[in-house]
Each structure stands twice: as C-alpha cells, then as structure tokens.
PDB file of C-alpha atoms in Angstrom:
ATOM      1  CA  UNK F1044     118.231  62.874 108.039  1.00 33.00           C
ATOM      2  CA  UNK F1045     116.646  60.103 106.011  1.00 31.00           C
ATOM      3  CA  UNK F1046     117.778  59.793 102.062  1.00 33.00           C
ATOM      4  CA  UNK F1047     116.406  56.936 100.041  1.00 37.00           C
ATOM      5  CA  UNK F1048     119.518  56.210  97.420  1.00 41.00           C
ATOM      6  CA  UNK F1049     123.374  56.559  97.159  1.00 40.00           C
ATOM      7  CA  UNK F1050     122.656  60.227  95.238  1.00 40.00           C
ATOM      8  CA  UNK F1051     120.697  61.323  98.074  1.00 41.00           C
ATOM      9  CA  UNK F1052     122.931  60.546 100.655  1.00 37.00           C
ATOM     10  CA  UNK F1053     125.787  62.039  98.337  1.00 42.00           C
ATOM     11  CA  UNK F1054     123.731  65.362  97.716  1.00 41.00           C
ATOM     12  CA  UNK F1055     122.862  65.146 101.643  1.00 42.00           C
ATOM     13  CA  UNK F1056     126.757  64.968 102.347  1.00 42.00           C
ATOM     14  CA  UNK F1057     127.231  68.238  99.816  1.00 41.00           C
ATOM     15  CA  UNK F1058     124.752  70.164 101.771  1.00 37.00           C
ATOM     16  CA  UNK F1059     126.156  69.526 105.263  1.00 38.00           C
ATOM     17  CA  UNK F1060     129.774  70.148 103.898  1.00 42.00           C
ATOM     18  CA  UNK F1061     127.990  73.516 102.538  1.00 41.00           C
ATOM     19  CA  UNK F1062     126.674  74.266 105.969  1.00 38.00           C
ATOM     20  CA  UNK F1063     130.140  73.567 108.084  1.00 38.00           C
ATOM     21  CA  UNK F1064     132.112  75.399 105.282  1.00 42.00           C
ATOM     22  CA  UNK F1065     129.877  78.509 105.273  1.00 41.00           C
ATOM     23  CA  UNK F1066     129.896  78.362 109.147  1.00 40.00           C
ATOM     24  CA  UNK F1067     133.779  78.068 109.307  1.00 38.00           C
ATOM     25  CA  UNK F1068     133.964  80.973 107.079  1.00 39.00           C
ATOM     26  CA  UNK F1069     131.281  83.457 108.850  1.00 43.00           C
ATOM     27  CA  UNK F1070     132.894  82.122 112.003  1.00 42.00           C
ATOM     28  CA  UNK F1071     136.796  83.379 110.428  1.00 41.00           C
ATOM     29  CA  UNK F1072     135.023  86.500 109.454  1.00 44.00           C
ATOM     30  CA  UNK F1073     133.102  87.603 112.720  1.00 47.00           C
ATOM     31  CA  UNK F1074     136.572  87.016 114.628  1.00 48.00           C
ATOM     32  CA  UNK F1075     139.064  89.180 112.365  1.00 58.00           C
ATOM     33  CA  UNK F1076     138.973  92.690 112.636  1.00 71.00           C
ATOM     34  CA  UNK F1077     137.577  94.821 110.331  1.00 75.00           C
ATOM     35  CA  UNK F1078     139.857  97.073 108.718  1.00 85.00           C
ATOM     36  CA  UNK F1079     140.446  96.349 105.123  1.00 93.00           C
ATOM     37  CA  UNK F1080     137.307  98.402 103.568  1.00 96.00           C
ATOM     38  CA  UNK F1081     138.906 101.647 105.413  1.00 96.00           C
ATOM     39  CA  UNK F1082     139.932 104.658 104.124  1.00 96.00           C
ATOM     40  CA  UNK F1083     143.177 106.449 105.201  1.00 95.00           C
ATOM     41  CA  UNK F1084     142.702 107.824 107.606  1.00 96.00           C
ATOM     42  CA  UNK F1085     139.324 106.006 108.133  1.00 96.00           C
ATOM     43  CA  UNK F1086     137.075 109.370 108.448  1.00 97.00           C
ATOM     44  CA  UNK F1087     138.284 110.557 104.997  1.00 97.00           C
ATOM     45  CA  UNK F1088     135.385 111.008 102.837  1.00 97.00           C
ATOM     46  CA  UNK F1089     137.349 111.603  99.367  1.00 96.00           C
ATOM     47  CA  UNK F1090     137.312 108.197  98.030  1.00 94.00           C
ATOM     48  CA  UNK F1091     133.725 107.247  99.157  1.00 97.00           C
ATOM     49  CA  UNK F1092     132.418 104.891  96.044  1.00 97.00           C
ATOM     50  CA  UNK F1093     129.359 106.572  93.925  1.00 97.00           C
ATOM     51  CA  UNK F1094     127.670 104.730  90.875  1.00 97.00           C
ATOM     52  CA  UNK F1095     130.139 102.022  90.207  1.00 97.00           C
ATOM     53  CA  UNK F1096     127.066 100.372  88.671  1.00 98.00           C
ATOM     54  CA  UNK F1097     124.897 101.891  86.450  1.00 96.00           C
ATOM     55  CA  UNK F1098     121.330 101.498  85.194  1.00 95.00           C
ATOM     56  CA  UNK F1099     122.577 100.413  81.650  1.00 94.00           C
ATOM     57  CA  UNK F1100     125.010  98.020  82.918  1.00 96.00           C
ATOM     58  CA  UNK F1101     123.792  96.756  86.488  1.00 97.00           C
ATOM     59  CA  UNK F1102     125.886  94.510  88.914  1.00 98.00           C
ATOM     60  CA  UNK F1103     124.595  90.912  89.104  1.00 98.00           C
ATOM     61  CA  UNK F1104     123.923  89.866  92.581  1.00 98.00           C
ATOM     62  CA  UNK F1105     122.931  86.760  94.003  1.00 98.00           C
ATOM     63  CA  UNK F1106     120.091  86.461  97.324  1.00 98.00           C
ATOM     64  CA  UNK F1107     121.908  84.813 100.116  1.00 98.00           C
ATOM     65  CA  UNK F1108     119.300  84.335 102.176  1.00 98.00           C
ATOM     66  CA  UNK F1109     115.538  85.902 102.816  1.00 98.00           C
ATOM     67  CA  UNK F1110     113.903  86.381 106.289  1.00 98.00           C
ATOM     68  CA  UNK F1111     110.537  87.994 107.372  1.00 98.00           C
ATOM     69  CA  UNK F1112     111.510  90.212 110.299  1.00 98.00           C
ATOM     70  CA  UNK F1113     108.301  91.288 111.896  1.00 97.00           C
ATOM     71  CA  UNK F1114     105.780  89.258 113.848  1.00 96.00           C
ATOM     72  CA  UNK F1115     102.368  87.943 112.836  1.00 96.00           C
ATOM     73  CA  UNK F1116     100.606  90.901 114.124  1.00 95.00           C
ATOM     74  CA  UNK F1117     102.644  93.503 112.204  1.00 95.00           C
ATOM     75  CA  UNK F1118     100.782  95.538 109.929  1.00 89.00           C
ATOM     76  CA  UNK F1119     102.551  94.372 106.488  1.00 91.00           C
ATOM     77  CA  UNK F1120     105.490  92.076 105.745  1.00 96.00           C
ATOM     78  CA  UNK F1121     109.119  93.432 105.892  1.00 97.00           C
ATOM     79  CA  UNK F1122     112.139  90.990 104.879  1.00 98.00           C
ATOM     80  CA  UNK F1123     115.697  91.600 105.471  1.00 98.00           C
ATOM     81  CA  UNK F1124     117.797  90.518 102.253  1.00 98.00           C
ATOM     82  CA  UNK F1125     121.395  89.563 101.962  1.00 98.00           C
ATOM     83  CA  UNK F1126     122.741  89.661  98.633  1.00 98.00           C
ATOM     84  CA  UNK F1127     126.438  88.761  97.452  1.00 98.00           C
ATOM     85  CA  UNK F1128     127.978  91.412  95.303  1.00 98.00           C
ATOM     86  CA  UNK F1129     131.172  89.464  94.913  1.00 97.00           C
ATOM     87  CA  UNK F1130     133.466  92.500  96.821  1.00 97.00           C
ATOM     88  CA  UNK F1131     132.603  94.043  93.474  1.00 97.00           C
ATOM     89  CA  UNK F1132     130.285  96.595  94.722  1.00 98.00           C
ATOM     90  CA  UNK F1133     131.733  98.464  97.596  1.00 98.00           C
ATOM     91  CA  UNK F1134     129.958 100.697  99.862  1.00 98.00           C
ATOM     92  CA  UNK F1135     129.657 103.051 102.799  1.00 98.00           C
ATOM     93  CA  UNK F1136     127.315 103.549 105.619  1.00 98.00           C
ATOM     94  CA  UNK F1137     124.813 105.906 104.831  1.00 98.00           C
ATOM     95  CA  UNK F1138     124.568 104.827 101.203  1.00 98.00           C
ATOM     96  CA  UNK F1139     121.858 103.549  98.931  1.00 98.00           C
ATOM     97  CA  UNK F1140     121.351 100.433  96.544  1.00 98.00           C
ATOM     98  CA  UNK F1141     118.947 100.638  93.117  1.00 98.00           C
ATOM     99  CA  UNK F1142     117.460  97.491  92.394  1.00 98.00           C
ATOM    100  CA  UNK F1143     116.078  96.929  88.793  1.00 97.00           C
ATOM    101  CA  UNK F1144     113.290  94.144  88.864  1.00 96.00           C
ATOM    102  CA  UNK F1145     113.351  91.775  86.167  1.00 95.00           C
ATOM    103  CA  UNK F1146     110.550  92.512  83.228  1.00 92.00           C
ATOM    104  CA  UNK F1147     109.439  95.291  81.398  1.00 91.00           C
ATOM    105  CA  UNK F1148     106.605  97.624  82.095  1.00 89.00           C
ATOM    106  CA  UNK F1149     102.942  96.640  80.947  1.00 85.00           C
ATOM    107  CA  UNK F1150     102.230 100.457  79.914  1.00 88.00           C
ATOM    108  CA  UNK F1151     104.691 100.636  77.651  1.00 92.00           C
ATOM    109  CA  UNK F1152     107.295  97.200  77.303  1.00 91.00           C
ATOM    110  CA  UNK F1153     110.156  99.446  78.234  1.00 91.00           C
ATOM    111  CA  UNK F1154     112.085  97.855  81.160  1.00 91.00           C
ATOM    112  CA  UNK F1155     110.971  98.512  85.037  1.00 93.00           C
ATOM    113  CA  UNK F1156     112.956 102.122  86.286  1.00 94.00           C
ATOM    114  CA  UNK F1157     115.613 101.588  89.080  1.00 97.00           C
ATOM    115  CA  UNK F1158     114.112 101.526  92.747  1.00 97.00           C
ATOM    116  CA  UNK F1159     116.444 103.032  95.494  1.00 97.00           C
ATOM    117  CA  UNK F1160     116.876 101.358  98.967  1.00 97.00           C
ATOM    118  CA  UNK F1161     118.775 102.312 102.101  1.00 98.00           C
ATOM    119  CA  UNK F1162     121.567 100.098 102.721  1.00 98.00           C
ATOM    120  CA  UNK F1163     120.802  98.159 105.516  1.00 98.00           C
ATOM    121  CA  UNK F1164     124.512  96.496 106.670  1.00 98.00           C
ATOM    122  CA  UNK F1165     127.627  98.366 107.332  1.00 98.00           C
ATOM    123  CA  UNK F1166     130.147  97.991 104.514  1.00 98.00           C
ATOM    124  CA  UNK F1167     131.695  95.041 105.491  1.00 98.00           C
ATOM    125  CA  UNK F1168     128.258  93.195 105.183  1.00 98.00           C
ATOM    126  CA  UNK F1169     126.375  91.010 107.788  1.00 97.00           C
ATOM    127  CA  UNK F1170     129.069  88.307 107.808  1.00 96.00           C
ATOM    128  CA  UNK F1171     132.312  90.918 107.688  1.00 95.00           C
ATOM    129  CA  UNK F1172     133.231  89.639 104.536  1.00 96.00           C
ATOM    130  CA  UNK F1173     132.616  93.067 103.044  1.00 97.00           C
ATOM    131  CA  UNK F1174     131.502  90.890  99.866  1.00 97.00           C
ATOM    132  CA  UNK F1175     127.745  90.956 100.931  1.00 98.00           C
ATOM    133  CA  UNK F1176     124.950  93.772 101.573  1.00 98.00           C
ATOM    134  CA  UNK F1177     121.672  94.076 102.965  1.00 98.00           C
ATOM    135  CA  UNK F1178     118.156  95.503 102.624  1.00 98.00           C
ATOM    136  CA  UNK F1179     115.359  96.049 104.594  1.00 98.00           C
ATOM    137  CA  UNK F1180     112.237  95.776 102.423  1.00 98.00           C
ATOM    138  CA  UNK F1181     108.283  96.198 102.982  1.00 96.00           C
ATOM    139  CA  UNK F1182     105.986  94.340 100.832  1.00 95.00           C
ATOM    140  CA  UNK F1183     104.445  97.248  99.271  1.00 90.00           C
ATOM    141  CA  UNK F1184     100.416  96.033  98.426  1.00 81.00           C
ATOM    142  CA  UNK F1185      96.906  97.747  97.794  1.00 75.00           C
ATOM    143  CA  UNK F1186      93.907  96.671  99.683  1.00 66.00           C
ATOM    144  CA  UNK F1187      91.019  97.002  97.651  1.00 70.00           C
ATOM    145  CA  UNK F1188      87.722  97.771  99.528  1.00 75.00           C
ATOM    146  CA  UNK F1189      85.772  96.584  96.601  1.00 76.00           C
ATOM    147  CA  UNK F1190      87.379  92.980  96.568  1.00 69.00           C
ATOM    148  CA  UNK F1191      88.107  93.137 100.522  1.00 70.00           C
ATOM    149  CA  UNK F1192      91.638  91.725  99.465  1.00 72.00           C
ATOM    150  CA  UNK F1193      94.766  92.802  98.012  1.00 73.00           C
ATOM    151  CA  UNK F1194      94.469  93.718  94.075  1.00 70.00           C
ATOM    152  CA  UNK F1195      97.549  91.907  92.629  1.00 71.00           C
ATOM    153  CA  UNK F1196      97.483  94.620  89.890  1.00 69.00           C
ATOM    154  CA  UNK F1197      98.374  97.068  92.283  1.00 73.00           C
ATOM    155  CA  UNK F1198     101.227  95.611  94.489  1.00 80.00           C
ATOM    156  CA  UNK F1199     104.633  97.047  94.394  1.00 90.00           C
ATOM    157  CA  UNK F1200     106.580  95.533  91.448  1.00 93.00           C
ATOM    158  CA  UNK F1201     110.155  95.944  93.122  1.00 96.00           C
ATOM    159  CA  UNK F1202     109.265  95.555  96.807  1.00 96.00           C
ATOM    160  CA  UNK F1203     107.402  92.045  95.839  1.00 96.00           C
ATOM    161  CA  UNK F1204     110.075  90.708  93.465  1.00 97.00           C
ATOM    162  CA  UNK F1205     112.702  91.178  96.448  1.00 98.00           C
ATOM    163  CA  UNK F1206     110.207  89.763  99.463  1.00 97.00           C
ATOM    164  CA  UNK F1207     109.695  87.002  97.393  1.00 97.00           C
ATOM    165  CA  UNK F1208     113.534  86.301  96.166  1.00 98.00           C
ATOM    166  CA  UNK F1209     114.878  83.037  97.141  1.00 97.00           C
ATOM    167  CA  UNK F1210     118.748  82.229  98.004  1.00 98.00           C
ATOM    168  CA  UNK F1211     120.964  82.078  94.748  1.00 98.00           C
ATOM    169  CA  UNK F1212     118.312  84.429  92.871  1.00 98.00           C
ATOM    170  CA  UNK F1213     119.738  86.762  90.866  1.00 98.00           C
ATOM    171  CA  UNK F1214     119.157  90.650  91.812  1.00 98.00           C
ATOM    172  CA  UNK F1215     120.486  93.536  89.353  1.00 98.00           C
ATOM    173  CA  UNK F1216     122.279  96.193  91.307  1.00 98.00           C
ATOM    174  CA  UNK F1217     122.949  99.989  90.393  1.00 98.00           C
ATOM    175  CA  UNK F1218     125.284 102.561  92.499  1.00 97.00           C
ATOM    176  CA  UNK F1219     125.928 102.927  95.682  1.00 98.00           C
ATOM    177  CA  UNK F1220     124.299 106.416  95.625  1.00 98.00           C
ATOM    178  CA  UNK F1221     124.449 109.409  97.959  1.00 96.00           C
ATOM    179  CA  UNK F1222     126.554 110.771 100.581  1.00 96.00           C
ATOM    180  CA  UNK F1223     123.850 112.730 102.244  1.00 95.00           C
ATOM    181  CA  UNK F1224     123.579 110.573 104.872  1.00 96.00           C
ATOM    182  CA  UNK F1225     127.259 109.911 105.905  1.00 98.00           C
ATOM    183  CA  UNK F1226     128.259 109.440 109.279  1.00 98.00           C
ATOM    184  CA  UNK F1227     130.607 112.384 110.522  1.00 98.00           C
ATOM    185  CA  UNK F1228     133.333 110.129 111.350  1.00 97.00           C
ATOM    186  CA  UNK F1229     135.901 113.054 111.457  1.00 97.00           C
ATOM    187  CA  UNK F1230     133.732 114.244 114.621  1.00 97.00           C
ATOM    188  CA  UNK F1231     133.944 110.904 116.862  1.00 97.00           C
ATOM    189  CA  UNK F1232     132.687 113.071 119.890  1.00 98.00           C
ATOM    190  CA  UNK F1233     129.868 114.502 117.996  1.00 98.00           C
ATOM    191  CA  UNK F1234     126.275 113.027 119.019  1.00 98.00           C
ATOM    192  CA  UNK F1235     124.067 111.450 116.205  1.00 98.00           C
ATOM    193  CA  UNK F1236     120.420 111.680 116.653  1.00 97.00           C
ATOM    194  CA  UNK F1237     118.294 108.951 114.125  1.00 97.00           C
ATOM    195  CA  UNK F1238     114.718 109.621 113.508  1.00 96.00           C
ATOM    196  CA  UNK F1239     113.093 106.350 111.415  1.00 96.00           C
ATOM    197  CA  UNK F1240     109.570 105.216 110.522  1.00 95.00           C
ATOM    198  CA  UNK F1241     109.293 101.650 109.188  1.00 96.00           C
ATOM    199  CA  UNK F1242     112.246 100.387 107.072  1.00 97.00           C
ATOM    200  CA  UNK F1243     113.630 104.237 106.998  1.00 96.00           C
ATOM    201  CA  UNK F1244     115.808 102.123 109.856  1.00 98.00           C
ATOM    202  CA  UNK F1245     118.159 101.055 107.064  1.00 98.00           C
ATOM    203  CA  UNK F1246     120.826 103.508 107.382  1.00 98.00           C
ATOM    204  CA  UNK F1247     120.958 103.609 110.915  1.00 98.00           C
ATOM    205  CA  UNK F1248     121.204  99.700 111.422  1.00 98.00           C
ATOM    206  CA  UNK F1249     124.457 100.448 109.316  1.00 98.00           C
ATOM    207  CA  UNK F1250     125.722 103.049 111.485  1.00 98.00           C
ATOM    208  CA  UNK F1251     125.030 101.329 114.596  1.00 98.00           C
ATOM    209  CA  UNK F1252     126.755  97.969 113.756  1.00 98.00           C
ATOM    210  CA  UNK F1253     129.942 100.206 112.551  1.00 98.00           C
ATOM    211  CA  UNK F1254     130.001 101.861 115.860  1.00 97.00           C
ATOM    212  CA  UNK F1255     128.774  99.210 118.681  1.00 97.00           C
ATOM    213  CA  UNK F1256     129.309  95.798 116.604  1.00 96.00           C
ATOM    214  CA  UNK F1257     132.645  96.115 115.029  1.00 95.00           C
ATOM    215  CA  UNK F1258     136.108  96.066 115.219  1.00 94.00           C
ATOM    216  CA  UNK F1259     136.644  99.133 113.531  1.00 94.00           C
ATOM    217  CA  UNK F1260     138.727 102.517 114.208  1.00 95.00           C
ATOM    218  CA  UNK F1261     135.411 104.442 113.809  1.00 96.00           C
ATOM    219  CA  UNK F1262     134.209 102.220 116.843  1.00 97.00           C
ATOM    220  CA  UNK F1263     137.181 102.724 118.669  1.00 96.00           C
ATOM    221  CA  UNK F1264     137.186 106.509 118.815  1.00 97.00           C
ATOM    222  CA  UNK F1265     133.552 107.110 118.918  1.00 98.00           C
ATOM    223  CA  UNK F1266     132.702 109.023 122.301  1.00 98.00           C
ATOM    224  CA  UNK F1267     129.360 110.618 121.180  1.00 98.00           C
ATOM    225  CA  UNK F1268     125.769 109.163 121.981  1.00 98.00           C
ATOM    226  CA  UNK F1269     124.062 107.718 119.189  1.00 98.00           C
ATOM    227  CA  UNK F1270     120.392 108.177 119.832  1.00 98.00           C
ATOM    228  CA  UNK F1271     117.695 105.939 118.041  1.00 98.00           C
ATOM    229  CA  UNK F1272     113.999 107.251 117.314  1.00 97.00           C
ATOM    230  CA  UNK F1273     112.102 104.517 115.582  1.00 97.00           C
ATOM    231  CA  UNK F1274     108.176 104.739 115.019  1.00 96.00           C
ATOM    232  CA  UNK F1275     106.027 101.767 113.902  1.00 97.00           C
ATOM    233  CA  UNK F1276     102.785 100.686 114.171  1.00 96.00           C
ATOM    234  CA  UNK F1277     102.890  97.720 117.264  1.00 97.00           C
ATOM    235  CA  UNK F1278     105.485  95.887 119.124  1.00 97.00           C
ATOM    236  CA  UNK F1279     105.354  93.082 116.399  1.00 97.00           C
ATOM    237  CA  UNK F1280     106.630  96.145 113.940  1.00 97.00           C
ATOM    238  CA  UNK F1281     109.572  96.686 115.428  1.00 98.00           C
ATOM    239  CA  UNK F1282     112.577  95.742 113.124  1.00 98.00           C
ATOM    240  CA  UNK F1283     115.812  94.761 114.835  1.00 98.00           C
ATOM    241  CA  UNK F1284     114.860  94.977 118.173  1.00 98.00           C
ATOM    242  CA  UNK F1285     117.579  92.257 119.548  1.00 97.00           C
ATOM    243  CA  UNK F1286     120.694  94.252 117.910  1.00 98.00           C
ATOM    244  CA  UNK F1287     119.528  97.245 119.556  1.00 98.00           C
ATOM    245  CA  UNK F1288     119.179  95.612 122.830  1.00 98.00           C
ATOM    246  CA  UNK F1289     122.956  94.137 122.475  1.00 97.00           C
ATOM    247  CA  UNK F1290     124.051  97.921 121.696  1.00 98.00           C
ATOM    248  CA  UNK F1291     122.340  98.908 124.794  1.00 97.00           C
ATOM    249  CA  UNK F1292     123.992  96.587 126.829  1.00 97.00           C
ATOM    250  CA  UNK F1293     127.214  96.706 125.008  1.00 97.00           C
ATOM    251  CA  UNK F1294     127.471 100.732 125.297  1.00 97.00           C
ATOM    252  CA  UNK F1295     124.863 101.965 127.704  1.00 97.00           C
ATOM    253  CA  UNK F1296     126.384 105.368 128.153  1.00 97.00           C
ATOM    254  CA  UNK F1297     126.723 105.646 124.606  1.00 98.00           C
ATOM    255  CA  UNK F1298     123.748 104.375 122.629  1.00 98.00           C
ATOM    256  CA  UNK F1299     120.199 105.396 123.285  1.00 98.00           C
ATOM    257  CA  UNK F1300     116.634 104.174 122.324  1.00 98.00           C
ATOM    258  CA  UNK F1301     113.176 105.158 121.954  1.00 98.00           C
ATOM    259  CA  UNK F1302     110.177 103.712 120.664  1.00 98.00           C
ATOM    260  CA  UNK F1303     106.764 105.564 118.987  1.00 97.00           C
ATOM    261  CA  UNK F1304     104.139 102.632 119.079  1.00 97.00           C
ATOM    262  CA  UNK F1305     101.315 104.232 117.249  1.00 96.00           C
ATOM    263  CA  UNK F1306      98.636 101.692 118.031  1.00 96.00           C
ATOM    264  CA  UNK F1307     100.150 100.813 121.337  1.00 97.00           C
ATOM    265  CA  UNK F1308     100.886 104.145 123.141  1.00 97.00           C
ATOM    266  CA  UNK F1309      99.551 107.379 123.926  1.00 95.00           C
ATOM    267  CA  UNK F1310     101.238 110.782 123.339  1.00 94.00           C
ATOM    268  CA  UNK F1311     100.835 113.337 126.067  1.00 93.00           C
ATOM    269  CA  UNK F1312      97.535 114.631 124.230  1.00 93.00           C
ATOM    270  CA  UNK F1313      95.712 111.345 124.660  1.00 96.00           C
ATOM    271  CA  UNK F1314      96.260 110.406 120.422  1.00 96.00           C
ATOM    272  CA  UNK F1315      98.065 108.194 119.177  1.00 96.00           C
ATOM    273  CA  UNK F1316     101.897 108.290 119.597  1.00 96.00           C
ATOM    274  CA  UNK F1317     103.781 109.130 116.478  1.00 94.00           C
ATOM    275  CA  UNK F1318     107.456 109.729 115.698  1.00 94.00           C
ATOM    276  CA  UNK F1319     106.818 113.401 116.033  1.00 93.00           C
ATOM    277  CA  UNK F1320     104.978 112.715 119.256  1.00 94.00           C
ATOM    278  CA  UNK F1321     108.184 110.614 120.910  1.00 95.00           C
ATOM    279  CA  UNK F1322     110.810 113.397 119.901  1.00 94.00           C
ATOM    280  CA  UNK F1323     109.085 115.991 121.053  1.00 93.00           C
ATOM    281  CA  UNK F1324     108.957 114.457 124.529  1.00 95.00           C
ATOM    282  CA  UNK F1325     113.136 115.097 124.156  1.00 95.00           C
ATOM    283  CA  UNK F1326     112.579 118.380 122.116  1.00 93.00           C
ATOM    284  CA  UNK F1327     114.940 120.554 125.399  1.00 92.00           C
ATOM    285  CA  UNK F1328     117.594 117.885 125.276  1.00 95.00           C
ATOM    286  CA  UNK F1329     117.544 117.571 121.307  1.00 94.00           C
ATOM    287  CA  UNK F1330     118.186 120.931 120.805  1.00 93.00           C
ATOM    288  CA  UNK F1331     121.160 121.287 123.482  1.00 95.00           C
ATOM    289  CA  UNK F1332     122.661 118.673 121.797  1.00 96.00           C
ATOM    290  CA  UNK F1333     122.053 120.057 118.381  1.00 94.00           C
ATOM    291  CA  UNK F1334     123.510 123.272 119.496  1.00 94.00           C
ATOM    292  CA  UNK F1335     126.651 121.078 120.722  1.00 97.00           C
ATOM    293  CA  UNK F1336     127.200 119.867 117.136  1.00 97.00           C
ATOM    294  CA  UNK F1337     124.908 117.121 117.103  1.00 97.00           C
ATOM    295  CA  UNK F1338     123.901 115.608 113.860  1.00 97.00           C
ATOM    296  CA  UNK F1339     120.093 114.486 113.056  1.00 95.00           C
ATOM    297  CA  UNK F1340     119.130 112.116 110.534  1.00 96.00           C
ATOM    298  CA  UNK F1341     115.632 111.364 109.412  1.00 95.00           C
ATOM    299  CA  UNK F1342     114.497 108.469 106.825  1.00 95.00           C
ATOM    300  CA  UNK F1343     110.965 106.468 106.317  1.00 90.00           C
ATOM    301  CA  UNK F1344     108.000 108.010 104.883  1.00 78.00           C
ATOM    302  CA  UNK F1345     107.809 111.220 103.767  1.00 76.00           C
ATOM    303  CA  UNK F1346     104.747 111.828 105.452  1.00 76.00           C
ATOM    304  CA  UNK F1347     106.348 111.700 108.635  1.00 75.00           C
ATOM    305  CA  UNK F1348     108.094 115.001 107.971  1.00 80.00           C
ATOM    306  CA  UNK F1349     105.441 117.480 107.928  1.00 84.00           C
ATOM    307  CA  UNK F1350     104.857 116.701 111.630  1.00 81.00           C
ATOM    308  CA  UNK F1351     108.301 116.496 112.675  1.00 80.00           C
ATOM    309  CA  UNK F1352     108.633 119.829 111.101  1.00 83.00           C
ATOM    310  CA  UNK F1353     105.464 121.409 112.817  1.00 83.00           C
ATOM    311  CA  UNK F1354     106.421 119.883 116.047  1.00 79.00           C
ATOM    312  CA  UNK F1355     110.433 121.275 115.788  1.00 77.00           C
ATOM    313  CA  UNK F1356     108.431 124.706 114.866  1.00 80.00           C
ATOM    314  CA  UNK F1357     105.870 124.962 117.581  1.00 77.00           C
ATOM    315  CA  UNK F1358     109.047 124.091 120.080  1.00 73.00           C
ATOM    316  CA  UNK F1359     110.986 127.062 118.706  1.00 73.00           C
ATOM    317  CA  UNK F1360     108.078 129.309 119.463  1.00 73.00           C
ATOM    318  CA  UNK F1361     107.460 128.222 122.686  1.00 68.00           C
TER     319      UNK F1361
END
C-alpha cells in the first residue's frame, strides 16, 4: 500500500484500523449465541413488530455494502444490499421493509411513494449484530426496441436507486410490515415448502438462515423439512446458491433444494422448465406433506401464480 504524504499514511492507517475493528466486531457477533432478539417463548408472535417507521416519518438507515450477486450471463442485475438500522427497526423473518426513494415524481412533483421489498436477512442481520438488515433487489429496466437500448426514462426509480447506492448513503425505510409469511415456529415438526422466482427468494433466505445458520432455539427445535424451489432463467441467475449448498451439507435430512432453470432445463413435455413444472414433478409428495401439516409459501413475480394454480388444479383432478 503506497501513500505519497503523511496525511495519506494517516488515512491509510485509519482505513486499516476500521477494517480490523469491523472484522473483530463481526467475528465476535458470529461467535455469540443469537438469543437477544427472541420472544418468550421464542415462537410467541404476539409482539411481532409492525409499522415502527411510517411513510411520513421513515427511519434513516445507511448502506453498509452493496454487491452484485449474479453472474455475467444472468438476465438482468440483482444486488444484495446490507443496511444499518442501528437496532432501531427490529423485524422478524418473513416481513418486508418499505423504501422511499429520494426526489419527487416528474408527473406531479410529489414525493415518490413507498416500494415494498421482502427482507432477505434474519432478525439478527448478516453480521448477527441485530443492527442491520438486507434487501435482494433486481434492477428494473425497460428495453426499447426502437432505441435498441434501455430507455432511462422508463427505468425503475427505486430499484435503480438501491442498486446504485454506495456505502454510507442514506436509505429511508418504513415498516416492517406483514404477518402472513411468518414461520410457524410453534410447530417445529412442520415441513416448510418455499416456492420462489427471482428475488422472491428474499424471505426464504431469512428462514433458512434462522433455521440452519444461527444458534437459536428455533434452529435447535426444528425437526421438519425445509424444501426450497427456486425458478430463474439460467445458472448465472441463481441467488445465494453457496448458502443453500452449505445448508444442505449441514442438515441433509432437513433441507431440500430444487431449481427450475427455464433456459437450461426442459419440462416433461419438452418445453422450458418453469417453477410450476419443477413443483409438479413432486406434486404427490407435496400434497402428502400438506395433508400432514406442511406450510407452503409463494413469493416472486405475480405471473408465476396462474401457472402454479393451473398445475395444482390439474394434479388435484387427475
């Protein structure tokens, strides 16, 4: 590391010191038992935090890091963004945060409205400190056939703001919101079937980290099977695959994983393998598990639901 003057040396020393301090902090956090954000008993959902920060008074978080998490051949760009909320915005797995992008709408000059994003971290955050959260965001763009390029006038305001955000940049957060997708932790024997397309993987990352990564009562008690189905275009578009492989290795009897890669795999009819086709391959087993008390979740593009509903209806009547 080369510096041309004393101020550069001082700045460099500070950077190194900050890195060491961050490493020590994260290391200690990772070694500690995760029990300081638990309900009593841990599965009691009566005190789930909801709407702590409202649109008219959002919480100001700061970006810790922003990383592209797909390969060069992925269809679009997806980022994993860690945001520091200083422990002032607690949440549970399966909830969402709202983000208020800066600026005003061009059509009427009013502030931008809130955009909801499923939370992609457990309540303890990626660093286990309980002071951060994570979002999984796909950059929304519009390809103009006339321009033969992306039309900047039609890009997603909030997704592009988030994907471009730099460490230290402020993010206006609202929420957390939602109780529909919480884990059934009062039933640790229940199977959990998770169906996602693209960034719909976010809440399931929070589930899997809680059940298989962290040292929690929930993880110790869980005896069911957590089964993840993820649909993306190709291998380069897979999200968090390294984490799923780690979970499989750690809990081979309790975690299952199936991918639907529409541009690389074929379904039984010779067409593209979409998420509903992959789920259909295991339809009998899935229905058996549901009859035995399994919980099934769907998250992702709304466009996946008609195909899944049609598939399930066909299986039921066959």
